[in-house]
PDB file of C-alpha atoms in Angstrom:
ATOM      1  CA  UNK A   1      85.998 127.561 293.726  1.00 81.00           C
ATOM      2  CA  UNK A   2      85.705 131.260 292.890  1.00 85.00           C
ATOM      3  CA  UNK A   3      83.008 132.642 290.619  1.00 88.00           C
ATOM      4  CA  UNK A   4      84.255 134.677 287.633  1.00 89.00           C
ATOM      5  CA  UNK A   5      82.413 136.865 285.116  1.00 92.00           C
ATOM      6  CA  UNK A   6      83.154 136.428 281.401  1.00 94.00           C
ATOM      7  CA  UNK A   7      82.206 138.725 278.503  1.00 95.00           C
ATOM      8  CA  UNK A   8      82.070 138.004 274.763  1.00 96.00           C
ATOM      9  CA  UNK A   9      84.425 140.133 272.677  1.00 95.00           C
ATOM     10  CA  UNK A  10      81.981 140.208 269.759  1.00 95.00           C
ATOM     11  CA  UNK A  11      78.370 140.357 271.017  1.00 95.00           C
ATOM     12  CA  UNK A  12      78.932 141.577 274.604  1.00 94.00           C
ATOM     13  CA  UNK A  13      77.092 138.634 276.226  1.00 95.00           C
ATOM     14  CA  UNK A  14      78.109 138.127 279.878  1.00 94.00           C
ATOM     15  CA  UNK A  15      78.061 134.914 281.879  1.00 92.00           C
ATOM     16  CA  UNK A  16      79.394 133.644 285.206  1.00 91.00           C
ATOM     17  CA  UNK A  17      81.378 130.465 285.717  1.00 89.00           C
ATOM     18  CA  UNK A  18      83.033 128.704 288.650  1.00 91.00           C
ATOM     19  CA  UNK A  19      86.636 127.944 287.763  1.00 88.00           C
ATOM     20  CA  UNK A  20      89.851 127.193 289.541  1.00 90.00           C
ATOM     21  CA  UNK A  21      92.376 130.003 289.821  1.00 89.00           C
ATOM     22  CA  UNK A  22      94.659 128.164 287.373  1.00 90.00           C
ATOM     23  CA  UNK A  23      91.967 128.126 284.648  1.00 89.00           C
ATOM     24  CA  UNK A  24      90.435 131.596 285.232  1.00 88.00           C
ATOM     25  CA  UNK A  25      92.246 133.289 282.300  1.00 89.00           C
ATOM     26  CA  UNK A  26      91.312 130.578 279.800  1.00 89.00           C
ATOM     27  CA  UNK A  27      89.346 131.871 276.788  1.00 90.00           C
ATOM     28  CA  UNK A  28      86.446 129.844 275.418  1.00 92.00           C
ATOM     29  CA  UNK A  29      83.819 130.253 272.646  1.00 94.00           C
ATOM     30  CA  UNK A  30      80.638 132.290 273.223  1.00 94.00           C
ATOM     31  CA  UNK A  31      77.471 130.260 273.957  1.00 90.00           C
ATOM     32  CA  UNK A  32      75.100 132.587 272.058  1.00 94.00           C
ATOM     33  CA  UNK A  33      73.599 131.204 268.886  1.00 94.00           C
ATOM     34  CA  UNK A  34      75.263 132.553 265.743  1.00 94.00           C
ATOM     35  CA  UNK A  35      78.092 134.301 267.625  1.00 95.00           C
ATOM     36  CA  UNK A  36      81.679 133.391 266.816  1.00 94.00           C
ATOM     37  CA  UNK A  37      83.216 135.580 269.530  1.00 95.00           C
ATOM     38  CA  UNK A  38      85.455 134.539 272.398  1.00 96.00           C
ATOM     39  CA  UNK A  39      84.566 134.803 276.096  1.00 95.00           C
ATOM     40  CA  UNK A  40      87.224 136.613 278.143  1.00 94.00           C
ATOM     41  CA  UNK A  41      87.355 137.239 281.879  1.00 93.00           C
ATOM     42  CA  UNK A  42      85.728 140.556 282.769  1.00 90.00           C
ATOM     43  CA  UNK A  43      86.486 142.822 285.712  1.00 85.00           C
ATOM     44  CA  UNK A  44      83.898 142.243 288.418  1.00 75.00           C
ATOM     45  CA  UNK A  45      83.121 144.210 291.559  1.00 76.00           C
ATOM     46  CA  UNK A  46      82.657 142.274 294.763  1.00 74.00           C
ATOM     47  CA  UNK A  47      80.691 143.406 297.794  1.00 75.00           C
ATOM     48  CA  UNK A  48      81.697 142.682 301.366  1.00 76.00           C
ATOM     49  CA  UNK A  49      79.635 143.523 304.421  1.00 76.00           C
ATOM     50  CA  UNK A  50      80.206 142.591 308.053  1.00 74.00           C
ATOM     51  CA  UNK A  51      76.924 141.622 309.715  1.00 76.00           C
ATOM     52  CA  UNK A  52      76.225 140.515 313.250  1.00 73.00           C
ATOM     53  CA  UNK A  53      78.035 140.980 316.516  1.00 70.00           C
ATOM     54  CA  UNK A  54      81.708 140.674 317.330  1.00 65.00           C
ATOM     55  CA  UNK A  55      83.276 143.334 315.100  1.00 64.00           C
ATOM     56  CA  UNK A  56      85.489 146.277 316.074  1.00 64.00           C
ATOM     57  CA  UNK A  57      82.554 148.675 316.239  1.00 61.00           C
ATOM     58  CA  UNK A  58      81.124 146.524 319.065  1.00 57.00           C
ATOM     59  CA  UNK A  59      83.961 147.331 321.454  1.00 60.00           C
ATOM     60  CA  UNK A  60      86.577 144.745 320.468  1.00 58.00           C
ATOM     61  CA  UNK A  61      89.116 147.349 319.425  1.00 58.00           C
ATOM     62  CA  UNK A  62      91.998 148.390 321.696  1.00 63.00           C
ATOM     63  CA  UNK A  63      91.045 150.840 324.383  1.00 64.00           C
ATOM     64  CA  UNK A  64      92.992 154.079 324.529  1.00 67.00           C
ATOM     65  CA  UNK A  65      94.891 154.808 327.736  1.00 69.00           C
ATOM     66  CA  UNK A  66      93.843 157.864 329.707  1.00 69.00           C
ATOM     67  CA  UNK A  67      96.310 160.739 329.773  1.00 67.00           C
ATOM     68  CA  UNK A  68      97.771 161.715 333.169  1.00 67.00           C
ATOM     69  CA  UNK A  69      97.429 165.357 334.183  1.00 62.00           C
TER      70      UNK A  69
END
């Protein structure tokens, strides 16, 4: 299941939760004591990095044909 970030509309508290794609837009009450705000899904930035061998930079890309003179 994907991990989503949620932010309170009143106090600004952020939290992460694993939810199915069908339930990701569901709003729920804030967990902070004394807050009556609602947690809404926040925009989150993901990072992606290719590590190890076997990627295009290692020579797996198509080789260019030599031009005839």
